[in-house]
Amino acid sequence: MPDHPPRIPAELADLSVPLSDLNRYHRNPRTGDLTAIQESLTANGQYRPIVVNKGTHTSRPNEILAGNHTFTAAQQLGWDTIAATWIDVDDEAAARIVLVDNRTNDLAGYDTVLLAEILAELPDYAGTGYDQESVDDLLDGIAIPSVLPAETAESEGERAKDEHLTWGYVQWGPTRVQITSEEVERLDGAHAAYYEKRGTDAGFAHYLLDPHAQEGQAVA
């Protein structure tokens, strides 16, 4: 991702209009997280246009129906233009569009396991609306499977895939404990370094649990 992506990508450039020509919806009941939207605009640019009502039938020209907070965040960032699409509807239709644009977001949900996997694949959370605390909260809320996937290897001592770490927990015997994403990263890194140095992960648990075993045997 470039350090400074274009505010409006080339594909939306023909839709650009001056922010000074537009007006917020006069009765928008939605409150938005302007900080998160500003972060997204900074990291991602404007990836979809806002929707503006021409106002022929409402006597309120150039009124934003979808994207009021994107408009405000762009203003606060000092933007001069924004990409917009246009419709021309009466008061009733305008109100319905404003309400459904907000309500469909409220009604949506997540596959939290898939969401956590996608977040884990990113190098950082810039422009996603997430931070480390919210990701840890997400992981804490994921139901841990009642049955763990089996860890198998072709031969003794071969490195097996750490499904425990993917889920954000560790287990020994009947004991299962959730750990934070930072702890996952540190433990996985230690495991990878241990295996790389020795060609086996036999003795890794002893290495972690016994401080004397680690003296003079740094693996990273």
mmCIF file of N, CA, C and O in Angstrom, residues 56-156:
data_model
loop_
_atom_site.group_PDB
_atom_site.id
_atom_site.type_symbol
_atom_site.label_atom_id
_atom_site.label_comp_id
_atom_site.label_asym_id
_atom_site.label_seq_id
_atom_site.Cartn_x
_atom_site.Cartn_y
_atom_site.Cartn_z
ATOM 1 N N THR A 56 -34.328 18.756 -6.863
ATOM 2 C CA THR A 56 -35.392 19.357 -7.677
ATOM 3 C C THR A 56 -36.752 19.225 -6.999
ATOM 4 O O THR A 56 -37.587 20.142 -7.064
ATOM 5 N N HIS A 57 -36.982 18.121 -6.316
ATOM 6 C CA HIS A 57 -38.290 17.837 -5.720
ATOM 7 C C HIS A 57 -38.337 18.143 -4.216
ATOM 8 O O HIS A 57 -39.389 17.969 -3.596
ATOM 9 N N THR A 58 -37.243 18.575 -3.638
ATOM 10 C CA THR A 58 -37.219 18.833 -2.193
ATOM 11 C C THR A 58 -36.907 20.283 -1.852
ATOM 12 O O THR A 58 -37.034 20.675 -0.683
ATOM 13 N N SER A 59 -36.477 21.031 -2.830
ATOM 14 C CA SER A 59 -36.054 22.429 -2.618
ATOM 15 C C SER A 59 -34.827 22.527 -1.723
ATOM 16 O O SER A 59 -34.578 23.575 -1.119
ATOM 17 N N ARG A 60 -34.074 21.444 -1.611
ATOM 18 C CA ARG A 60 -32.811 21.448 -0.867
ATOM 19 C C ARG A 60 -31.735 20.939 -1.813
ATOM 20 O O ARG A 60 -31.539 19.738 -1.947
ATOM 21 N N PRO A 61 -31.037 21.817 -2.487
ATOM 22 C CA PRO A 61 -30.105 21.400 -3.541
ATOM 23 C C PRO A 61 -28.868 20.684 -2.997
ATOM 24 O O PRO A 61 -28.371 21.000 -1.913
ATOM 25 N N ASN A 62 -28.432 19.700 -3.780
ATOM 26 C CA ASN A 62 -27.149 19.027 -3.546
ATOM 27 C C ASN A 62 -27.031 18.493 -2.120
ATOM 28 O O ASN A 62 -26.029 18.716 -1.431
ATOM 29 N N GLU A 63 -28.037 17.761 -1.700
ATOM 30 C CA GLU A 63 -28.096 17.258 -0.329
ATOM 31 C C GLU A 63 -27.603 15.808 -0.288
ATOM 32 O O GLU A 63 -28.080 14.954 -1.040
ATOM 33 N N ILE A 64 -26.672 15.537 0.609
ATOM 34 C CA ILE A 64 -26.061 14.205 0.702
ATOM 35 C C ILE A 64 -27.013 13.236 1.396
ATOM 36 O O ILE A 64 -27.468 13.487 2.513
ATOM 37 N N LEU A 65 -27.286 12.114 0.734
ATOM 38 C CA LEU A 65 -28.145 11.083 1.330
ATOM 39 C C LEU A 65 -27.322 9.932 1.914
ATOM 40 O O LEU A 65 -27.710 9.346 2.918
ATOM 41 N N ALA A 66 -26.236 9.580 1.290
ATOM 42 C CA ALA A 66 -25.364 8.509 1.793
ATOM 43 C C ALA A 66 -23.925 9.003 1.734
ATOM 44 O O ALA A 66 -23.440 9.349 0.661
ATOM 45 N N GLY A 67 -23.284 9.055 2.894
ATOM 46 C CA GLY A 67 -21.902 9.502 2.948
ATOM 47 C C GLY A 67 -21.710 10.823 3.658
ATOM 48 O O GLY A 67 -20.700 11.503 3.466
ATOM 49 N N ASN A 68 -22.671 11.181 4.528
ATOM 50 C CA ASN A 68 -22.558 12.448 5.249
ATOM 51 C C ASN A 68 -21.289 12.520 6.090
ATOM 52 O O ASN A 68 -20.625 13.561 6.142
ATOM 53 N N HIS A 69 -20.949 11.438 6.763
ATOM 54 C CA HIS A 69 -19.770 11.473 7.627
ATOM 55 C C HIS A 69 -18.477 11.379 6.818
ATOM 56 O O HIS A 69 -17.448 11.936 7.228
ATOM 57 N N THR A 70 -18.533 10.712 5.673
ATOM 58 C CA THR A 70 -17.375 10.730 4.774
ATOM 59 C C THR A 70 -17.121 12.157 4.294
ATOM 60 O O THR A 70 -15.973 12.620 4.238
ATOM 61 N N PHE A 71 -18.191 12.855 3.962
ATOM 62 C CA PHE A 71 -18.095 14.255 3.548
ATOM 63 C C PHE A 71 -17.467 15.111 4.659
ATOM 64 O O PHE A 71 -16.539 15.886 4.416
ATOM 65 N N THR A 72 -17.954 14.951 5.874
ATOM 66 C CA THR A 72 -17.430 15.736 6.999
ATOM 67 C C THR A 72 -15.967 15.408 7.274
ATOM 68 O O THR A 72 -15.144 16.301 7.513
ATOM 69 N N ALA A 73 -15.625 14.114 7.242
ATOM 70 C CA ALA A 73 -14.232 13.711 7.478
ATOM 71 C C ALA A 73 -13.320 14.283 6.396
ATOM 72 O O ALA A 73 -12.203 14.739 6.693
ATOM 73 N N ALA A 74 -13.773 14.282 5.154
ATOM 74 C CA ALA A 74 -12.975 14.842 4.067
ATOM 75 C C ALA A 74 -12.766 16.337 4.269
ATOM 76 O O ALA A 74 -11.672 16.867 4.039
ATOM 77 N N GLN A 75 -13.805 17.026 4.713
ATOM 78 C CA GLN A 75 -13.668 18.451 5.021
ATOM 79 C C GLN A 75 -12.604 18.676 6.084
ATOM 80 O O GLN A 75 -11.746 19.554 5.958
ATOM 81 N N GLN A 76 -12.658 17.879 7.150
ATOM 82 C CA GLN A 76 -11.722 18.050 8.259
ATOM 83 C C GLN A 76 -10.288 17.722 7.849
ATOM 84 O O GLN A 76 -9.339 18.239 8.453
ATOM 85 N N LEU A 77 -10.131 16.881 6.832
ATOM 86 C CA LEU A 77 -8.799 16.552 6.319
ATOM 87 C C LEU A 77 -8.293 17.604 5.333
ATOM 88 O O LEU A 77 -7.154 17.517 4.875
ATOM 89 N N GLY A 78 -9.151 18.561 5.012
ATOM 90 C CA GLY A 78 -8.731 19.615 4.106
ATOM 91 C C GLY A 78 -8.923 19.306 2.638
ATOM 92 O O GLY A 78 -8.342 19.985 1.777
ATOM 93 N N TRP A 79 -9.742 18.297 2.320
ATOM 94 C CA TRP A 79 -9.998 17.983 0.920
ATOM 95 C C TRP A 79 -10.800 19.109 0.272
ATOM 96 O O TRP A 79 -11.627 19.756 0.919
ATOM 97 N N ASP A 80 -10.610 19.289 -1.021
ATOM 98 C CA ASP A 80 -11.375 20.269 -1.787
ATOM 99 C C ASP A 80 -12.486 19.622 -2.598
ATOM 100 O O ASP A 80 -13.503 20.258 -2.882
ATOM 101 N N THR A 81 -12.286 18.366 -2.991
ATOM 102 C CA THR A 81 -13.255 17.670 -3.834
ATOM 103 C C THR A 81 -13.548 16.294 -3.266
ATOM 104 O O THR A 81 -12.790 15.754 -2.445
ATOM 105 N N ILE A 82 -14.639 15.710 -3.747
ATOM 106 C CA ILE A 82 -15.028 14.370 -3.341
ATOM 107 C C ILE A 82 -15.811 13.747 -4.484
ATOM 108 O O ILE A 82 -16.470 14.457 -5.260
ATOM 109 N N ALA A 83 -15.730 12.424 -4.629
ATOM 110 C CA ALA A 83 -16.457 11.736 -5.701
ATOM 111 C C ALA A 83 -17.902 11.507 -5.267
ATOM 112 O O ALA A 83 -18.163 11.083 -4.137
ATOM 113 N N ALA A 84 -18.840 11.790 -6.162
ATOM 114 C CA ALA A 84 -20.264 11.676 -5.830
ATOM 115 C C ALA A 84 -21.054 11.174 -7.027
ATOM 116 O O ALA A 84 -20.736 11.493 -8.183
ATOM 117 N N THR A 85 -22.085 10.388 -6.739
ATOM 118 C CA THR A 85 -23.092 10.050 -7.740
ATOM 119 C C THR A 85 -24.364 10.802 -7.391
ATOM 120 O O THR A 85 -24.583 11.177 -6.239
ATOM 121 N N TRP A 86 -25.225 10.978 -8.385
ATOM 122 C CA TRP A 86 -26.373 11.866 -8.228
ATOM 123 C C TRP A 86 -27.678 11.144 -8.507
ATOM 124 O O TRP A 86 -27.769 10.303 -9.407
ATOM 125 N N ILE A 87 -28.688 11.472 -7.709
ATOM 126 C CA ILE A 87 -30.063 11.062 -7.972
ATOM 127 C C ILE A 87 -30.949 12.290 -7.783
ATOM 128 O O ILE A 87 -30.469 13.344 -7.332
ATOM 129 N N ASP A 88 -32.222 12.148 -8.117
ATOM 130 C CA ASP A 88 -33.147 13.276 -7.944
ATOM 131 C C ASP A 88 -34.485 12.724 -7.478
ATOM 132 O O ASP A 88 -35.285 12.258 -8.284
ATOM 133 N N VAL A 89 -34.700 12.731 -6.163
ATOM 134 C CA VAL A 89 -35.892 12.109 -5.577
ATOM 135 C C VAL A 89 -36.600 13.091 -4.660
ATOM 136 O O VAL A 89 -36.038 14.127 -4.271
ATOM 137 N N ASP A 90 -37.858 12.741 -4.297
ATOM 138 C CA ASP A 90 -38.634 13.615 -3.419
ATOM 139 C C ASP A 90 -38.281 13.355 -1.956
ATOM 140 O O ASP A 90 -37.432 12.513 -1.633
ATOM 141 N N ASP A 91 -38.956 14.071 -1.062
ATOM 142 C CA ASP A 91 -38.639 13.978 0.375
ATOM 143 C C ASP A 91 -38.799 12.572 0.921
ATOM 144 O O ASP A 91 -37.966 12.099 1.706
ATOM 145 N N GLU A 92 -39.887 11.900 0.537
ATOM 146 C CA GLU A 92 -40.136 10.562 1.082
ATOM 147 C C GLU A 92 -39.053 9.590 0.651
ATOM 148 O O GLU A 92 -38.505 8.840 1.465
ATOM 149 N N ALA A 93 -38.718 9.596 -0.635
ATOM 150 C CA ALA A 93 -37.678 8.688 -1.128
ATOM 151 C C ALA A 93 -36.322 9.025 -0.512
ATOM 152 O O ALA A 93 -35.544 8.130 -0.175
ATOM 153 N N ALA A 94 -36.045 10.316 -0.348
ATOM 154 C CA ALA A 94 -34.775 10.721 0.265
ATOM 155 C C ALA A 94 -34.671 10.189 1.682
ATOM 156 O O ALA A 94 -33.629 9.664 2.092
ATOM 157 N N ALA A 95 -35.750 10.305 2.451
ATOM 158 C CA ALA A 95 -35.742 9.814 3.830
ATOM 159 C C ALA A 95 -35.540 8.309 3.874
ATOM 160 O O ALA A 95 -34.800 7.784 4.714
ATOM 161 N N ARG A 96 -36.204 7.589 2.969
ATOM 162 C CA ARG A 96 -36.053 6.131 2.945
ATOM 163 C C ARG A 96 -34.608 5.737 2.635
ATOM 164 O O ARG A 96 -34.064 4.801 3.230
ATOM 165 N N ILE A 97 -33.988 6.438 1.707
ATOM 166 C CA ILE A 97 -32.604 6.118 1.341
ATOM 167 C C ILE A 97 -31.665 6.376 2.507
ATOM 168 O O ILE A 97 -30.785 5.557 2.808
ATOM 169 N N VAL A 98 -31.844 7.506 3.185
ATOM 170 C CA VAL A 98 -31.008 7.818 4.343
ATOM 171 C C VAL A 98 -31.168 6.741 5.414
ATOM 172 O O VAL A 98 -30.184 6.251 5.992
ATOM 173 N N LEU A 99 -32.413 6.350 5.680
ATOM 174 C CA LEU A 99 -32.663 5.371 6.742
ATOM 175 C C LEU A 99 -32.122 3.993 6.394
ATOM 176 O O LEU A 99 -31.491 3.332 7.228
ATOM 177 N N VAL A 100 -32.357 3.531 5.168
ATOM 178 C CA VAL A 100 -31.916 2.178 4.832
ATOM 179 C C VAL A 100 -30.402 2.116 4.720
ATOM 180 O O VAL A 100 -29.783 1.089 5.057
ATOM 181 N N ASP A 101 -29.771 3.195 4.278
ATOM 182 C CA ASP A 101 -28.309 3.205 4.195
ATOM 183 C C ASP A 101 -27.693 3.008 5.573
ATOM 184 O O ASP A 101 -26.684 2.322 5.727
ATOM 185 N N ASN A 102 -28.322 3.582 6.579
ATOM 186 C CA ASN A 102 -27.841 3.415 7.947
ATOM 187 C C ASN A 102 -28.256 2.073 8.538
ATOM 188 O O ASN A 102 -27.466 1.396 9.210
ATOM 189 N N ARG A 103 -29.504 1.692 8.294
ATOM 190 C CA ARG A 103 -30.048 0.504 8.949
ATOM 191 C C ARG A 103 -29.405 -0.788 8.458
ATOM 192 O O ARG A 103 -29.192 -1.720 9.244
ATOM 193 N N THR A 104 -29.091 -0.881 7.179
ATOM 194 C CA THR A 104 -28.481 -2.112 6.687
ATOM 195 C C THR A 104 -27.140 -2.378 7.346
ATOM 196 O O THR A 104 -26.761 -3.538 7.566
ATOM 197 N N ASN A 105 -26.417 -1.324 7.695
ATOM 198 C CA ASN A 105 -25.169 -1.504 8.446
ATOM 199 C C ASN A 105 -25.443 -2.053 9.835
ATOM 200 O O ASN A 105 -24.699 -2.893 10.355
ATOM 201 N N ASP A 106 -26.527 -1.567 10.466
ATOM 202 C CA ASP A 106 -26.879 -2.046 11.807
ATOM 203 C C ASP A 106 -27.232 -3.528 11.795
ATOM 204 O O ASP A 106 -26.933 -4.259 12.743
ATOM 205 N N LEU A 107 -27.899 -3.967 10.728
ATOM 206 C CA LEU A 107 -28.402 -5.333 10.669
ATOM 207 C C LEU A 107 -27.333 -6.343 10.260
ATOM 208 O O LEU A 107 -27.510 -7.540 10.452
ATOM 209 N N ALA A 108 -26.249 -5.856 9.710
ATOM 210 C CA ALA A 108 -25.198 -6.767 9.237
ATOM 211 C C ALA A 108 -24.456 -7.390 10.414
ATOM 212 O O ALA A 108 -24.406 -6.823 11.511
ATOM 213 N N GLY A 109 -23.892 -8.555 10.191
ATOM 214 C CA GLY A 109 -23.099 -9.233 11.213
ATOM 215 C C GLY A 109 -21.771 -9.680 10.628
ATOM 216 O O GLY A 109 -21.397 -9.279 9.519
ATOM 217 N N TYR A 110 -21.058 -10.533 11.373
ATOM 218 C CA TYR A 110 -19.742 -10.999 10.940
ATOM 219 C C TYR A 110 -19.601 -12.500 11.164
ATOM 220 O O TYR A 110 -20.167 -13.056 12.110
ATOM 221 N N ASP A 111 -18.850 -13.122 10.287
ATOM 222 C CA ASP A 111 -18.250 -14.420 10.574
ATOM 223 C C ASP A 111 -16.964 -14.084 11.322
ATOM 224 O O ASP A 111 -15.952 -13.740 10.714
ATOM 225 N N THR A 112 -17.021 -14.118 12.665
ATOM 226 C CA THR A 112 -15.915 -13.598 13.460
ATOM 227 C C THR A 112 -14.621 -14.389 13.273
ATOM 228 O O THR A 112 -13.534 -13.812 13.342
ATOM 229 N N VAL A 113 -14.728 -15.679 13.026
ATOM 230 C CA VAL A 113 -13.522 -16.474 12.805
ATOM 231 C C VAL A 113 -12.841 -16.034 11.522
ATOM 232 O O VAL A 113 -11.624 -15.812 11.477
ATOM 233 N N LEU A 114 -13.622 -15.867 10.447
ATOM 234 C CA LEU A 114 -13.055 -15.422 9.174
ATOM 235 C C LEU A 114 -12.507 -14.003 9.305
ATOM 236 O O LEU A 114 -11.438 -13.688 8.767
ATOM 237 N N LEU A 115 -13.236 -13.139 10.021
ATOM 238 C CA LEU A 115 -12.758 -11.768 10.236
ATOM 239 C C LEU A 115 -11.405 -11.770 10.935
ATOM 240 O O LEU A 115 -10.481 -11.052 10.544
ATOM 241 N N ALA A 116 -11.279 -12.585 11.972
ATOM 242 C CA ALA A 116 -10.011 -12.663 12.702
ATOM 243 C C ALA A 116 -8.891 -13.167 11.803
ATOM 244 O O ALA A 116 -7.755 -12.682 11.882
ATOM 245 N N GLU A 117 -9.184 -14.122 10.923
ATOM 246 C CA GLU A 117 -8.172 -14.644 10.017
ATOM 247 C C GLU A 117 -7.701 -13.561 9.043
ATOM 248 O O GLU A 117 -6.501 -13.428 8.765
ATOM 249 N N ILE A 118 -8.650 -12.777 8.502
ATOM 250 C CA ILE A 118 -8.291 -11.719 7.555
ATOM 251 C C ILE A 118 -7.436 -10.666 8.239
ATOM 252 O O ILE A 118 -6.413 -10.210 7.701
ATOM 253 N N LEU A 119 -7.832 -10.269 9.447
ATOM 254 C CA LEU A 119 -7.049 -9.279 10.192
ATOM 255 C C LEU A 119 -5.648 -9.794 10.490
ATOM 256 O O LEU A 119 -4.665 -9.047 10.420
ATOM 257 N N ALA A 120 -5.548 -11.080 10.815
ATOM 258 C CA ALA A 120 -4.239 -11.658 11.150
ATOM 259 C C ALA A 120 -3.303 -11.676 9.954
ATOM 260 O O ALA A 120 -2.076 -11.683 10.110
ATOM 261 N N GLU A 121 -3.848 -11.662 8.741
ATOM 262 C CA GLU A 121 -3.027 -11.710 7.534
ATOM 263 C C GLU A 121 -2.464 -10.343 7.157
ATOM 264 O O GLU A 121 -1.555 -10.265 6.329
ATOM 265 N N LEU A 122 -2.989 -9.268 7.743
ATOM 266 C CA LEU A 122 -2.532 -7.923 7.400
ATOM 267 C C LEU A 122 -1.270 -7.559 8.179
ATOM 268 O O LEU A 122 -1.128 -7.961 9.345
ATOM 269 N N PRO A 123 -0.368 -6.793 7.581
ATOM 270 C CA PRO A 123 0.843 -6.388 8.310
ATOM 271 C C PRO A 123 0.556 -5.387 9.418
ATOM 272 O O PRO A 123 1.314 -5.276 10.383
ATOM 273 N N ASP A 124 -0.527 -4.620 9.290
ATOM 274 C CA ASP A 124 -0.954 -3.686 10.332
ATOM 275 C C ASP A 124 -2.437 -3.414 10.123
ATOM 276 O O ASP A 124 -3.053 -3.935 9.184
ATOM 277 N N TYR A 125 -3.024 -2.620 11.026
ATOM 278 C CA TYR A 125 -4.474 -2.390 10.972
ATOM 279 C C TYR A 125 -4.841 -1.020 10.417
ATOM 280 O O TYR A 125 -5.997 -0.600 10.506
ATOM 281 N N ALA A 126 -3.885 -0.305 9.822
ATOM 282 C CA ALA A 126 -4.138 1.040 9.314
ATOM 283 C C ALA A 126 -5.261 1.026 8.281
ATOM 284 O O ALA A 126 -5.245 0.226 7.337
ATOM 285 N N GLY A 127 -6.235 1.906 8.477
ATOM 286 C CA GLY A 127 -7.320 2.037 7.516
ATOM 287 C C GLY A 127 -8.388 0.976 7.593
ATOM 288 O O GLY A 127 -9.291 0.934 6.753
ATOM 289 N N THR A 128 -8.326 0.086 8.604
ATOM 290 C CA THR A 128 -9.337 -0.967 8.733
ATOM 291 C C THR A 128 -10.439 -0.623 9.724
ATOM 292 O O THR A 128 -11.474 -1.285 9.753
ATOM 293 N N GLY A 129 -10.197 0.377 10.576
ATOM 294 C CA GLY A 129 -11.140 0.672 11.646
ATOM 295 C C GLY A 129 -10.867 -0.134 12.904
ATOM 296 O O GLY A 129 -11.551 0.032 13.908
ATOM 297 N N TYR A 130 -9.857 -1.020 12.850
ATOM 298 C CA TYR A 130 -9.498 -1.844 14.008
ATOM 299 C C TYR A 130 -8.161 -1.384 14.571
ATOM 300 O O TYR A 130 -7.315 -0.847 13.861
ATOM 301 N N ASP A 131 -7.974 -1.616 15.882
ATOM 302 C CA ASP A 131 -6.682 -1.448 16.512
ATOM 303 C C ASP A 131 -6.389 -2.704 17.309
ATOM 304 O O ASP A 131 -7.197 -3.646 17.324
ATOM 305 N N GLN A 132 -5.222 -2.753 17.973
ATOM 306 C CA GLN A 132 -4.832 -3.970 18.666
ATOM 307 C C GLN A 132 -5.834 -4.349 19.748
ATOM 308 O O GLN A 132 -6.173 -5.521 19.926
ATOM 309 N N GLU A 133 -6.341 -3.357 20.481
ATOM 310 C CA GLU A 133 -7.295 -3.643 21.559
ATOM 311 C C GLU A 133 -8.578 -4.255 21.010
ATOM 312 O O GLU A 133 -9.095 -5.235 21.567
ATOM 313 N N SER A 134 -9.105 -3.701 19.908
ATOM 314 C CA SER A 134 -10.357 -4.232 19.362
ATOM 315 C C SER A 134 -10.147 -5.627 18.775
ATOM 316 O O SER A 134 -11.048 -6.473 18.845
ATOM 317 N N VAL A 135 -8.967 -5.892 18.220
ATOM 318 C CA VAL A 135 -8.687 -7.225 17.692
ATOM 319 C C VAL A 135 -8.582 -8.237 18.836
ATOM 320 O O VAL A 135 -9.099 -9.349 18.744
ATOM 321 N N ASP A 136 -7.936 -7.840 19.928
ATOM 322 C CA ASP A 136 -7.856 -8.738 21.087
ATOM 323 C C ASP A 136 -9.243 -9.020 21.647
ATOM 324 O O ASP A 136 -9.545 -10.150 22.044
ATOM 325 N N ASP A 137 -10.099 -7.996 21.680
ATOM 326 C CA ASP A 137 -11.480 -8.200 22.138
ATOM 327 C C ASP A 137 -12.216 -9.170 21.215
ATOM 328 O O ASP A 137 -12.993 -10.013 21.675
ATOM 329 N N LEU A 138 -11.969 -9.034 19.924
ATOM 330 C CA LEU A 138 -12.584 -9.944 18.959
ATOM 331 C C LEU A 138 -12.145 -11.378 19.210
ATOM 332 O O LEU A 138 -12.972 -12.300 19.260
ATOM 333 N N LEU A 139 -10.844 -11.575 19.405
ATOM 334 C CA LEU A 139 -10.335 -12.920 19.653
ATOM 335 C C LEU A 139 -10.886 -13.493 20.948
ATOM 336 O O LEU A 139 -11.191 -14.679 21.033
ATOM 337 N N ASP A 140 -11.029 -12.633 21.952
ATOM 338 C CA ASP A 140 -11.568 -13.101 23.232
ATOM 339 C C ASP A 140 -13.005 -13.581 23.094
ATOM 340 O O ASP A 140 -13.462 -14.429 23.856
ATOM 341 N N GLY A 141 -13.735 -13.019 22.124
ATOM 342 C CA GLY A 141 -15.142 -13.372 21.960
ATOM 343 C C GLY A 141 -15.384 -14.564 21.065
ATOM 344 O O GLY A 141 -16.522 -15.022 20.929
ATOM 345 N N ILE A 142 -14.342 -15.072 20.420
ATOM 346 C CA ILE A 142 -14.510 -16.212 19.518
ATOM 347 C C ILE A 142 -14.651 -17.495 20.334
ATOM 348 O O ILE A 142 -13.861 -17.753 21.231
ATOM 349 N N ALA A 143 -15.657 -18.276 20.020
ATOM 350 C CA ALA A 143 -15.868 -19.535 20.728
ATOM 351 C C ALA A 143 -14.764 -20.516 20.355
ATOM 352 O O ALA A 143 -14.511 -20.774 19.185
ATOM 353 N N ILE A 144 -14.117 -21.043 21.350
ATOM 354 C CA ILE A 144 -13.063 -22.024 21.113
ATOM 355 C C ILE A 144 -13.697 -23.367 20.775
ATOM 356 O O ILE A 144 -14.652 -23.786 21.421
ATOM 357 N N PRO A 145 -13.238 -24.056 19.742
ATOM 358 C CA PRO A 145 -13.826 -25.344 19.366
ATOM 359 C C PRO A 145 -13.789 -26.338 20.519
ATOM 360 O O PRO A 145 -12.840 -26.362 21.291
ATOM 361 N N SER A 146 -14.832 -27.140 20.626
ATOM 362 C CA SER A 146 -14.868 -28.140 21.682
ATOM 363 C C SER A 146 -13.882 -29.270 21.411
ATOM 364 O O SER A 146 -13.425 -29.941 22.319
ATOM 365 N N VAL A 147 -13.561 -29.475 20.137
ATOM 366 C CA VAL A 147 -12.603 -30.502 19.769
ATOM 367 C C VAL A 147 -11.494 -29.838 18.969
ATOM 368 O O VAL A 147 -11.752 -29.162 17.978
ATOM 369 N N LEU A 148 -10.272 -30.032 19.400
ATOM 370 C CA LEU A 148 -9.139 -29.443 18.694
ATOM 371 C C LEU A 148 -8.760 -30.283 17.486
ATOM 372 O O LEU A 148 -8.863 -31.508 17.518
ATOM 373 N N PRO A 149 -8.328 -29.630 16.391
ATOM 374 C CA PRO A 149 -7.823 -30.409 15.263
ATOM 375 C C PRO A 149 -6.570 -31.170 15.675
ATOM 376 O O PRO A 149 -5.771 -30.696 16.468
ATOM 377 N N ALA A 150 -6.438 -32.354 15.142
ATOM 378 C CA ALA A 150 -5.286 -33.182 15.506
ATOM 379 C C ALA A 150 -4.013 -32.596 14.918
ATOM 380 O O ALA A 150 -4.008 -32.068 13.812
ATOM 381 N N GLU A 151 -2.953 -32.660 15.683
ATOM 382 C CA GLU A 151 -1.643 -32.247 15.191
ATOM 383 C C GLU A 151 -0.865 -33.514 14.856
ATOM 384 O O GLU A 151 -0.600 -34.345 15.720
ATOM 385 N N THR A 152 -0.528 -33.652 13.589
ATOM 386 C CA THR A 152 0.166 -34.859 13.165
ATOM 387 C C THR A 152 1.437 -34.487 12.443
ATOM 388 O O THR A 152 1.582 -33.408 11.884
ATOM 389 N N ALA A 153 2.370 -35.386 12.418
ATOM 390 C CA ALA A 153 3.622 -35.198 11.692
ATOM 391 C C ALA A 153 4.028 -36.543 11.096
ATOM 392 O O ALA A 153 3.666 -37.603 11.601
ATOM 393 N N GLU A 154 4.759 -36.469 9.989
ATOM 394 C CA GLU A 154 5.160 -37.704 9.327
ATOM 395 C C GLU A 154 6.152 -38.493 10.176
ATOM 396 O O GLU A 154 6.177 -39.712 10.134
ATOM 397 N N SER A 155 6.978 -37.802 10.930
ATOM 398 C CA SER A 155 7.952 -38.500 11.761
ATOM 399 C C SER A 155 8.127 -37.769 13.075
ATOM 400 O O SER A 155 7.827 -36.578 13.172
ATOM 401 N N GLU A 156 8.593 -38.452 14.069
ATOM 402 C CA GLU A 156 8.752 -37.867 15.395
ATOM 403 C C GLU A 156 9.704 -36.678 15.346
ATOM 404 O O GLU A 156 10.767 -36.751 14.745
#
